[in-house]
Coordinates of C-alpha atoms in Angstrom, one line a residue:
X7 CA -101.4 -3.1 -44.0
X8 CA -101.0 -5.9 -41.6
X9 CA -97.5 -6.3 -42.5
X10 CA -96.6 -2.7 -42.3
X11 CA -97.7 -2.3 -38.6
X12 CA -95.5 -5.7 -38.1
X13 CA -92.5 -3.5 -39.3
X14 CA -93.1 -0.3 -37.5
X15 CA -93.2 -2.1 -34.0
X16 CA -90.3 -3.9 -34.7
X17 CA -88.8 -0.9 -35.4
X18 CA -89.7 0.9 -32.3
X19 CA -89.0 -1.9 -30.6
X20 CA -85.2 -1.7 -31.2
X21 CA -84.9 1.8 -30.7
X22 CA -86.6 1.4 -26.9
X23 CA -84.1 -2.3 -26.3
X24 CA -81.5 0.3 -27.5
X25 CA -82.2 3.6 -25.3
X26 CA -82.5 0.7 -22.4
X27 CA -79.5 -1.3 -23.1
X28 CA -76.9 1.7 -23.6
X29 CA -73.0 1.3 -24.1
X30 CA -72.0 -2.5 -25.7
X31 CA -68.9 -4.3 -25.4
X32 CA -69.1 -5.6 -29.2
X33 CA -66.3 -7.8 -29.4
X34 CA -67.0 -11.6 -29.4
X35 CA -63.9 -13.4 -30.5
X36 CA -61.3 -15.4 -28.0
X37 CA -60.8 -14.3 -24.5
X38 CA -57.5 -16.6 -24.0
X39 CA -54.3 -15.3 -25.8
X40 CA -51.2 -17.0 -25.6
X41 CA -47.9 -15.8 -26.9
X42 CA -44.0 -16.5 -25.9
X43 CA -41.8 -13.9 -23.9
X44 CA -40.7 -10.9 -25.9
X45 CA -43.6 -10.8 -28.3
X46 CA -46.4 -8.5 -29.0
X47 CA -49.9 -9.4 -28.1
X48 CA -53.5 -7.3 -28.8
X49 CA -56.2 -7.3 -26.2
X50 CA -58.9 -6.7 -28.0
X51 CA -62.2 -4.5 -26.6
X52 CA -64.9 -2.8 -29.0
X53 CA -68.0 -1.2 -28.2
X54 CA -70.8 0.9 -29.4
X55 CA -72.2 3.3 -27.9
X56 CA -76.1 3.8 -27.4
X57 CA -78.2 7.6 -28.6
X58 CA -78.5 7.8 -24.9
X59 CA -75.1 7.9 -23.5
X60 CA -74.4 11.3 -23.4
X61 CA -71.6 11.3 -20.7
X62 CA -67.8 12.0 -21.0
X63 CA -65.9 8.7 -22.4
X64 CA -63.7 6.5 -19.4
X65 CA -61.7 3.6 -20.3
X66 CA -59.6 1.7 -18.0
X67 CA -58.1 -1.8 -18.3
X68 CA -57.1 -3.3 -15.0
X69 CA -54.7 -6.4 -14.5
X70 CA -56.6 -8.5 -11.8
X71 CA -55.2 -10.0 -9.1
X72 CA -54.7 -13.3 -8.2
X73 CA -54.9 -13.5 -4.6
X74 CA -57.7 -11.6 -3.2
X75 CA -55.4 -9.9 -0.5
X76 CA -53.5 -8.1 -3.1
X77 CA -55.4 -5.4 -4.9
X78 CA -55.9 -5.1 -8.9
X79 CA -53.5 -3.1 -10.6
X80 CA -54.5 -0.3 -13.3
X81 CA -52.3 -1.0 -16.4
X82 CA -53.8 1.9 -18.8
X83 CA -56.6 4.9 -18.7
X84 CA -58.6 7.0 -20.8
X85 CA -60.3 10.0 -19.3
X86 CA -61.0 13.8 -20.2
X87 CA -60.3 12.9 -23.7
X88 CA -56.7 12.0 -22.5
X89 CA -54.7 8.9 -22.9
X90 CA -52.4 8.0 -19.9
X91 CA -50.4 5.2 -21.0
X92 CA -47.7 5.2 -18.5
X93 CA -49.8 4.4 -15.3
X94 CA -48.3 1.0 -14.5
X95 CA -44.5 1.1 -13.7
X96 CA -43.3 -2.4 -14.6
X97 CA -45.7 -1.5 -18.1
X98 CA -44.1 1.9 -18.5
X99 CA -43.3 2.5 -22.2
X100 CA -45.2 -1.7 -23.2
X101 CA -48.4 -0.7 -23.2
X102 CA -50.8 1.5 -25.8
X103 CA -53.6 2.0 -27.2
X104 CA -54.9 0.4 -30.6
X105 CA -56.6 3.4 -32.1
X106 CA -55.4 6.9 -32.0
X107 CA -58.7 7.7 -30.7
X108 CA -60.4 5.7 -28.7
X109 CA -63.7 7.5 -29.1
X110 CA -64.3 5.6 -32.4
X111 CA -65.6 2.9 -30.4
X112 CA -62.0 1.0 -30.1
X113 CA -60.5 0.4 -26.9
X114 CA -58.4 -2.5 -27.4
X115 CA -54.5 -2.3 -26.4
X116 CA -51.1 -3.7 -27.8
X117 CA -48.9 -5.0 -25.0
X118 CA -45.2 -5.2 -26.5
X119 CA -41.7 -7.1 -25.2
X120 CA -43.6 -9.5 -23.2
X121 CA -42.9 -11.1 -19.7
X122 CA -43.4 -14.1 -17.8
X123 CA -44.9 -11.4 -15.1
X124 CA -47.5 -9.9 -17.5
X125 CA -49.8 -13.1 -17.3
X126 CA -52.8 -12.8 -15.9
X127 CA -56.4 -11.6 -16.1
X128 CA -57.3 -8.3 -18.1
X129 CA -60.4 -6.7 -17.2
X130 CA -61.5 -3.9 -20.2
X131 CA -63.9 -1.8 -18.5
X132 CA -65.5 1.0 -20.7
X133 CA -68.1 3.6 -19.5
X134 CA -70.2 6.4 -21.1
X135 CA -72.9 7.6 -18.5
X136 CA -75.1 6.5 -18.1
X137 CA -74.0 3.1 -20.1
X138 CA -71.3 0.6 -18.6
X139 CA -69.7 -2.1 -20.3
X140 CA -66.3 -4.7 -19.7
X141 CA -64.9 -7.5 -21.1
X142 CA -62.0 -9.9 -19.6
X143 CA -58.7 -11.5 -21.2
X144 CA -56.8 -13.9 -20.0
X145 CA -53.0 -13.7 -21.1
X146 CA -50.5 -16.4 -20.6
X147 CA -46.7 -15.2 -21.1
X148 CA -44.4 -18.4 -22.0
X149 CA -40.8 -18.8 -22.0
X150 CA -39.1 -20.6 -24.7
X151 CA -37.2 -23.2 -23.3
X152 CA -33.3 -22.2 -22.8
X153 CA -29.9 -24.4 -24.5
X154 CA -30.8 -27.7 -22.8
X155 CA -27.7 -29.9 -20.9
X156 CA -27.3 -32.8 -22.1
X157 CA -24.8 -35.4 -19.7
X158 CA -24.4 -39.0 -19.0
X159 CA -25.2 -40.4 -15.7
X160 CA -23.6 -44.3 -14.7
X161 CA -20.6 -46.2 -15.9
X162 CA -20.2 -46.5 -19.9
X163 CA -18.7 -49.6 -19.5
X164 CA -19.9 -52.7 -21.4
X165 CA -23.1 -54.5 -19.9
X166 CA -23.9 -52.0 -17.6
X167 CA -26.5 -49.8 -17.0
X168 CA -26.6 -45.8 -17.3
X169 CA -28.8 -43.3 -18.7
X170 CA -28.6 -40.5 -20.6
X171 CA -29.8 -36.4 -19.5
X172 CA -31.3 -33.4 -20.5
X173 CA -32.4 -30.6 -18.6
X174 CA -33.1 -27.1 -19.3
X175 CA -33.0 -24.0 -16.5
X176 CA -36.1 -21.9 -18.0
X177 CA -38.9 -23.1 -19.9
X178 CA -42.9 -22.8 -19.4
X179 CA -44.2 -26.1 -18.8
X180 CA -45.5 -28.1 -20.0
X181 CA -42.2 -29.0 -21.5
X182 CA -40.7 -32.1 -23.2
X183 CA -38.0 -33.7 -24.2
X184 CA -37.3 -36.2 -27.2
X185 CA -34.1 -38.1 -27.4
X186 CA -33.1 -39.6 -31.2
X187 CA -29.8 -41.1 -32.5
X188 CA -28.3 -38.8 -35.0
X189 CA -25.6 -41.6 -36.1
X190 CA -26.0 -44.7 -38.2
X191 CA -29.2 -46.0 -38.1
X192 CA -31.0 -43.2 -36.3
X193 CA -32.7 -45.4 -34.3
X194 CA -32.8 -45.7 -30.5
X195 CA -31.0 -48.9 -28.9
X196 CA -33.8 -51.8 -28.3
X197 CA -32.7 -52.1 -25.0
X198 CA -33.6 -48.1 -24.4
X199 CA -36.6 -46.3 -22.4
X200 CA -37.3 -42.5 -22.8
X201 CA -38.9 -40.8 -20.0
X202 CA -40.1 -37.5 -22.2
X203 CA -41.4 -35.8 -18.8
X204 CA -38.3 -36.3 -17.2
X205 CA -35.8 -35.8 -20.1
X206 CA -33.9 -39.7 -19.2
X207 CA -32.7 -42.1 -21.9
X208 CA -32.1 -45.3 -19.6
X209 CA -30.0 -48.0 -20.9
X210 CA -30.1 -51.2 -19.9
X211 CA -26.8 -53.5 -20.5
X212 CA -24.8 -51.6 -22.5
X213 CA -23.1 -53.0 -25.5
X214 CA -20.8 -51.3 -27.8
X215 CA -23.6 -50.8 -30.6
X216 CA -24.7 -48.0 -28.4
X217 CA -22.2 -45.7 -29.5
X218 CA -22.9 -42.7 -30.9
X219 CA -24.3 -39.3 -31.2
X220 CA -27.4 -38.8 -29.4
X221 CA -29.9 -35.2 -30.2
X222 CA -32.3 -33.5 -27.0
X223 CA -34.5 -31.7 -28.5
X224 CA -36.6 -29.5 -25.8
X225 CA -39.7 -28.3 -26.4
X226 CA -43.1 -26.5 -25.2
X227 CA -45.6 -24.5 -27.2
X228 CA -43.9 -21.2 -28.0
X229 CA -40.3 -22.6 -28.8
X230 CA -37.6 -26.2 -29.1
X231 CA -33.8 -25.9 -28.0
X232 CA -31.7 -28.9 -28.4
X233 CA -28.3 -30.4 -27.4
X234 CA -25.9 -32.9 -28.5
X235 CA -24.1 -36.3 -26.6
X236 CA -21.7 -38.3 -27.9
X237 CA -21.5 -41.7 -26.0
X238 CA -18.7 -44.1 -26.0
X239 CA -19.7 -47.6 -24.7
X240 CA -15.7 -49.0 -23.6
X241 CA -14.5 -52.2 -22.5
X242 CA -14.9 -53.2 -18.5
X243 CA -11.9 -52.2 -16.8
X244 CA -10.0 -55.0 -15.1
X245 CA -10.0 -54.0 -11.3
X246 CA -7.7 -56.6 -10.2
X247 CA -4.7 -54.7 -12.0
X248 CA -6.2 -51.4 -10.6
X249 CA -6.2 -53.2 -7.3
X250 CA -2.3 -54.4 -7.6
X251 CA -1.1 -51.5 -8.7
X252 CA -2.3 -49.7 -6.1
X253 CA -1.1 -51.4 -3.4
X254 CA 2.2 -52.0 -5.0
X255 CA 2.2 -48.0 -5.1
X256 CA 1.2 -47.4 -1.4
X257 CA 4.3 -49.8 -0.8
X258 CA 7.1 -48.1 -3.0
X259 CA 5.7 -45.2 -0.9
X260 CA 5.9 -46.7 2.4
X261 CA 9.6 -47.8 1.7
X262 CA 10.4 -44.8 0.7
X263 CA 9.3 -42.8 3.7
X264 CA 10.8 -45.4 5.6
X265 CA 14.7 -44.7 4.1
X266 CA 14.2 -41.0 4.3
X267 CA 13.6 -41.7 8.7
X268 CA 16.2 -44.2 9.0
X269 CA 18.2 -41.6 7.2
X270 CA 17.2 -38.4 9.4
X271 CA 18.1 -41.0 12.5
X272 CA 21.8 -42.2 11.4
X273 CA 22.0 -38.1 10.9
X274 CA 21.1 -37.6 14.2
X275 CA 22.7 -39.8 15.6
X276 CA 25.7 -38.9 14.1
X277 CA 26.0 -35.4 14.5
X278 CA 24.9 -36.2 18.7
X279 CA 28.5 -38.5 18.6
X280 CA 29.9 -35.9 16.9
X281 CA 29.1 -33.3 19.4
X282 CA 30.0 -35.5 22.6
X283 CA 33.5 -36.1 21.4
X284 CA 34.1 -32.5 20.9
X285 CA 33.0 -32.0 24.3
X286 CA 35.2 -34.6 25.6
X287 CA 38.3 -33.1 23.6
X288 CA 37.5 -29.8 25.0
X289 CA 37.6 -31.2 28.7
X290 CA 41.6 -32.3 28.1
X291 CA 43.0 -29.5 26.2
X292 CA 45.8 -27.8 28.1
X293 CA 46.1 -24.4 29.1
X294 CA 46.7 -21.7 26.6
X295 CA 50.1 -21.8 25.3
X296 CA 50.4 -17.5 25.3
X297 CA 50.1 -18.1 29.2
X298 CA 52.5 -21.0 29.3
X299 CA 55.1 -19.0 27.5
X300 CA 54.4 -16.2 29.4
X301 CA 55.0 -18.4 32.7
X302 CA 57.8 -20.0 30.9
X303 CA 59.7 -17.0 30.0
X304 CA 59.4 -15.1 33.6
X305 CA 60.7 -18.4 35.7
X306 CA 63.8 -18.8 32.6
X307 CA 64.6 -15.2 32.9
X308 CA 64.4 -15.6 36.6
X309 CA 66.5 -18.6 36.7
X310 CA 69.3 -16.6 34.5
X311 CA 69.1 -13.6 36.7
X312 CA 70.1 -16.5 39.5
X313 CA 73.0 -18.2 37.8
X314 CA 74.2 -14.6 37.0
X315 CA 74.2 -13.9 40.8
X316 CA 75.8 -17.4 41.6
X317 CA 79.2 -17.5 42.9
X318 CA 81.4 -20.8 43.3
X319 CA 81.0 -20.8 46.7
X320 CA 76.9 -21.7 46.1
X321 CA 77.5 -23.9 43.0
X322 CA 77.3 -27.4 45.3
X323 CA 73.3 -27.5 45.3
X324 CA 73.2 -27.7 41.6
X325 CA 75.5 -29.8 41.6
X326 CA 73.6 -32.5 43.8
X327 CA 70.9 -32.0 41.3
X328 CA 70.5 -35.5 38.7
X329 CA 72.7 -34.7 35.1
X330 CA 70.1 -35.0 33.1
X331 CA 71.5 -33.8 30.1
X332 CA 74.7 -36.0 30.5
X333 CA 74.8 -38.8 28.0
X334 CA 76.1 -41.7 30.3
X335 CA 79.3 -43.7 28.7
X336 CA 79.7 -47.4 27.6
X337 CA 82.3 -47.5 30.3
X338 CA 79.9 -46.3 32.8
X339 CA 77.2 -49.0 32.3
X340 CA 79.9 -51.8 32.9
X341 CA 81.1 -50.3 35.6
X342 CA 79.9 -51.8 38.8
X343 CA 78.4 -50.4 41.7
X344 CA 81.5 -50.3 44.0
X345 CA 83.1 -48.2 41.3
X346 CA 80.4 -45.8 41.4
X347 CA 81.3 -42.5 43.6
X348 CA 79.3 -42.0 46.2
X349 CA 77.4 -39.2 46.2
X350 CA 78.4 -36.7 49.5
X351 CA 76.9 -36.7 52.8
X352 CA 73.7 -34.7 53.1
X353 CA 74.5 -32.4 55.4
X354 CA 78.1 -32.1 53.6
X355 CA 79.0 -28.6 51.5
X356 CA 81.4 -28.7 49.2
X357 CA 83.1 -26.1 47.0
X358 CA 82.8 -24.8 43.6
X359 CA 86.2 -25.5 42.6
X360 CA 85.5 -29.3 43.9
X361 CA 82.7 -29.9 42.4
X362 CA 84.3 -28.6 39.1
X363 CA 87.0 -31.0 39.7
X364 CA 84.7 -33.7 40.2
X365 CA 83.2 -33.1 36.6
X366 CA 79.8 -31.3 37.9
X367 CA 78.2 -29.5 35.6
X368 CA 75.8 -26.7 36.7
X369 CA 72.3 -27.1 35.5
X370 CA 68.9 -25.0 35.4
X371 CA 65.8 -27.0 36.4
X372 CA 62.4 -25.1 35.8
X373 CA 60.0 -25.5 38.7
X374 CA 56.9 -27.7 37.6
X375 CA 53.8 -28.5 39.1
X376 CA 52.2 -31.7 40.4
X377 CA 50.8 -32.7 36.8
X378 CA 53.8 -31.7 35.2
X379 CA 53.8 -28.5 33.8
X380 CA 56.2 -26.0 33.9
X381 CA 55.5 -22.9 36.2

C-alpha cells in the first residue's frame, strides 16, 4: 500500500515539474562544430513541448555579434506556421530547415557552401507561449590552405648559408609546414633546422650533398597542399675573374667611345677647313665671264667701227702705239742702240703714207682697267 502511494506522488509530481517547466530545448550533444569552407554543416536544436503550451509555434536562429556595437543578425524564422528561409542576404538560398515541419519538435538547420564569414555564434531560440527555450552553437568556418610557394632565399654556393621557403596566401591558422627530402636518402641534411611555424629550412654551410628535391607540405585541420624545390648546391664562383673581366670591359668600352669623339672631331674639323677655303676661293673669283664678253664685244665692235672711220691722215697715233704683235728679228737684237730709229718728236704728226713707209702697222688696243681687265 505503502509503495503504491510512493508511485502515485511520483507521478503527480512530474506532471506538476512538467506543467511548470513548459517548452525544452532537448538536445545535449556538442555545441562547437567545425568544418572547412565549402562544406555543409547541421546546427542541431530539439525540443519538446510541455501539455501547457498552447501558443502559436516561433522559431528563430540569430547569428550573434561579436562586437557589442553591431547588432545580431536573424539568419532564419519560423512563424504563422511559415518557414522564411531567405531572411539573411549573404545566407540567401544556404540556409534551411532540417525537418519539413518544424512542429515535430525539430528545429535544427543545415547551413550549405560554407564561408570564412559564416563563423560565429548561433543562438536557436524556440518559443511556444507560454514556454521559452534556446540553445547556442558556435561554428568555426576554415580555409584549406592554398598551392604553397616554395623558393630559395641566399647564395647556393658551396659553404654558405641559405634557407629554404614556403608560404601559402590563404589558410586558417593554425597552419604548418613540414619540409622532407624526396631524393636519395629522404632524409634532411644534418646541418638543417626547420622552423614549422614559419615554413624555413635553414642551412648552414652548404655542401654539395644538399642537392636535391625538397617536398612543403602545408597543413591545418580541414586540408594539406604541398610544393616542390629542387636545390642545386654549385661550386663558389671565382670573383677575381668576375672582377677582371669587368674592368677589362668598362675599358674596351672607354676606348671605344674615345675613337668614335676623336673621330666626330677630325670630321669637324675637316669639314670647318673645308668650308674656309671655299670661302676664300669665292673672295678671288673674277667677274662673270657673260658680262666680260658682253663688255668685250661692245669696246671690239666699237674699236672696228673706229678703224672703219679712220683715214690716213689720223693713222700716226696708232702708229706711236708699242708693236706688240711684231715678232722682233735676230738682226734687230744685234743691232745697237745708235742704229735704232728714233722714235718722232712728241708734238710731231706725221702722215699715213709715212708711217706706212716706215713699216707701221696699225694696231687695236682694248681699253683695260687698273687691275687689268679689259673694259
Amino acid at each position: 500500500m505503502e509503495l503504491i502511494l510512493v508511485r502515485m506522488c511520483a507521478l503527480l509530481l512530474i506532471v506538476f515539474t512538467g506543467l511548470v517547466r513548459g517548452l525544452d530545448i532537448s538536445t545535449s550533444g556538442e555545441t562547437f562544430v567545425e568544418k572547412a569552407s565549402g562544406q555543409s554543416a547541421m546546427l542541431e536544436c530539439r525540443f519538446n513541448v510541455a501539455p501547457g503550451d498552447s501558443g502559436p509555434l516561433d522559431i528563430e536562429w540569430t547569428l550573434l555579434a561579436s562586437d557589442n556595437q553591431k547588432e545580431d543578425k536573424v539568419v532564419i524564422l519560423y512563424a504563422g506556421d511559415r518557414s522564411y528561409e531567405d531572411y539573411y542576404p549573404p545566407m540567401k538560398g544556404r540556409v534551411h530547415f532540417n525537418a519539413a515541419d518544424p512542429k515535430t519538435g525539430d528545429a535544427s538547420i543545415n547551413l550549405t557552401g560554407l564561408k570564412s564569414t559564416d563563423s560565429g555564434t548561433y543562438l536557436c531560440k524556440v518559443k511556444k507561449a507560454p514556454g521559452i527555450g534556446s540553445r547556442k552553437m558556435q561554428l568555426s568556418v576554415m580555409v584549406r590552405p592554398s598551392k604553397p610557394r616554395c623558393y630559395t632565399e641566399g647564395s647556393t654556393e658551396e659553404g654558405k648559408d641559405f634557407s629554404l621557403r614556403c608560404t601559402s596566401s590563404e589558410g586558417t591558422n593554425p597552419m604548418k609546414y613540414i619540409w622532407d627530402r624526396t631524393t636519395e636518402t629522404k632524409i634532411l641534411p644534418a646541418s638543417a633546422m626547420m622552423d614549422s611555424d614559419q615554413g624555413i629550412l635553414r642551412v648552414k654551410n652548404a655542401s654539395t650533398s644538399v642537392t636535391g628535391t625538397y617536398r612543403c607540405t602545408a597543413k591545418n585541420r580541414v586540408g594539406t597542399e604541398e610544393c616542390f624545390l629542387q636545390v642545386k648546391v654549385t661550386a663558389p664562383v671565382n670573383t677575381a675573374n668576375i672582377i677582371a673581366g669587368t674592368i677589362t670591359a668598362i675599358l674596351l668600352i672607354l676606348i671605344i667611345l674615345a675613337i668614335i669623339l676623336f673621330c666626330c672631331y677630325r670630321s669637324h674639323q675637316r669639314k670647318k677647313y673645308e668650308k674656309e677655303i671655299c670661302n676664300e676661293i669665292r673672295e678671288d673669283v673674277p667677274p662673270p665671264k657673260s658680262r666680260v664678253s658682253t663688255a668685250r664685244s661692245f669696246t671690239v665692235g666699237s674699236q672696228r667701227s673706229s678703224l672703219g672711220s679712220m683715214s690716213p691722215s689720223n693713222l700716226h697715233e696708232y702708229a706711236l702705239k708699242p708693236q706688240y704683235d711684231k715678232i722682233p728679228t735676230a738682226d734687230e737684237y744685234e743691232r745697237p742702240s745708235s742704229h735704232n730709229p728714233l722714235p718722232p718728236p712728241s708734238g710731231a704728226r706725221m702722215a699715213g703714207p709715212n708711217l706706212s713707209r716706215m713699216g707701221a702697222i696699225p694696231v687695236m688696243v682694248p681699253a683695260q682697267n687698273r687691275d687689268g681687265s679689259i673694259v
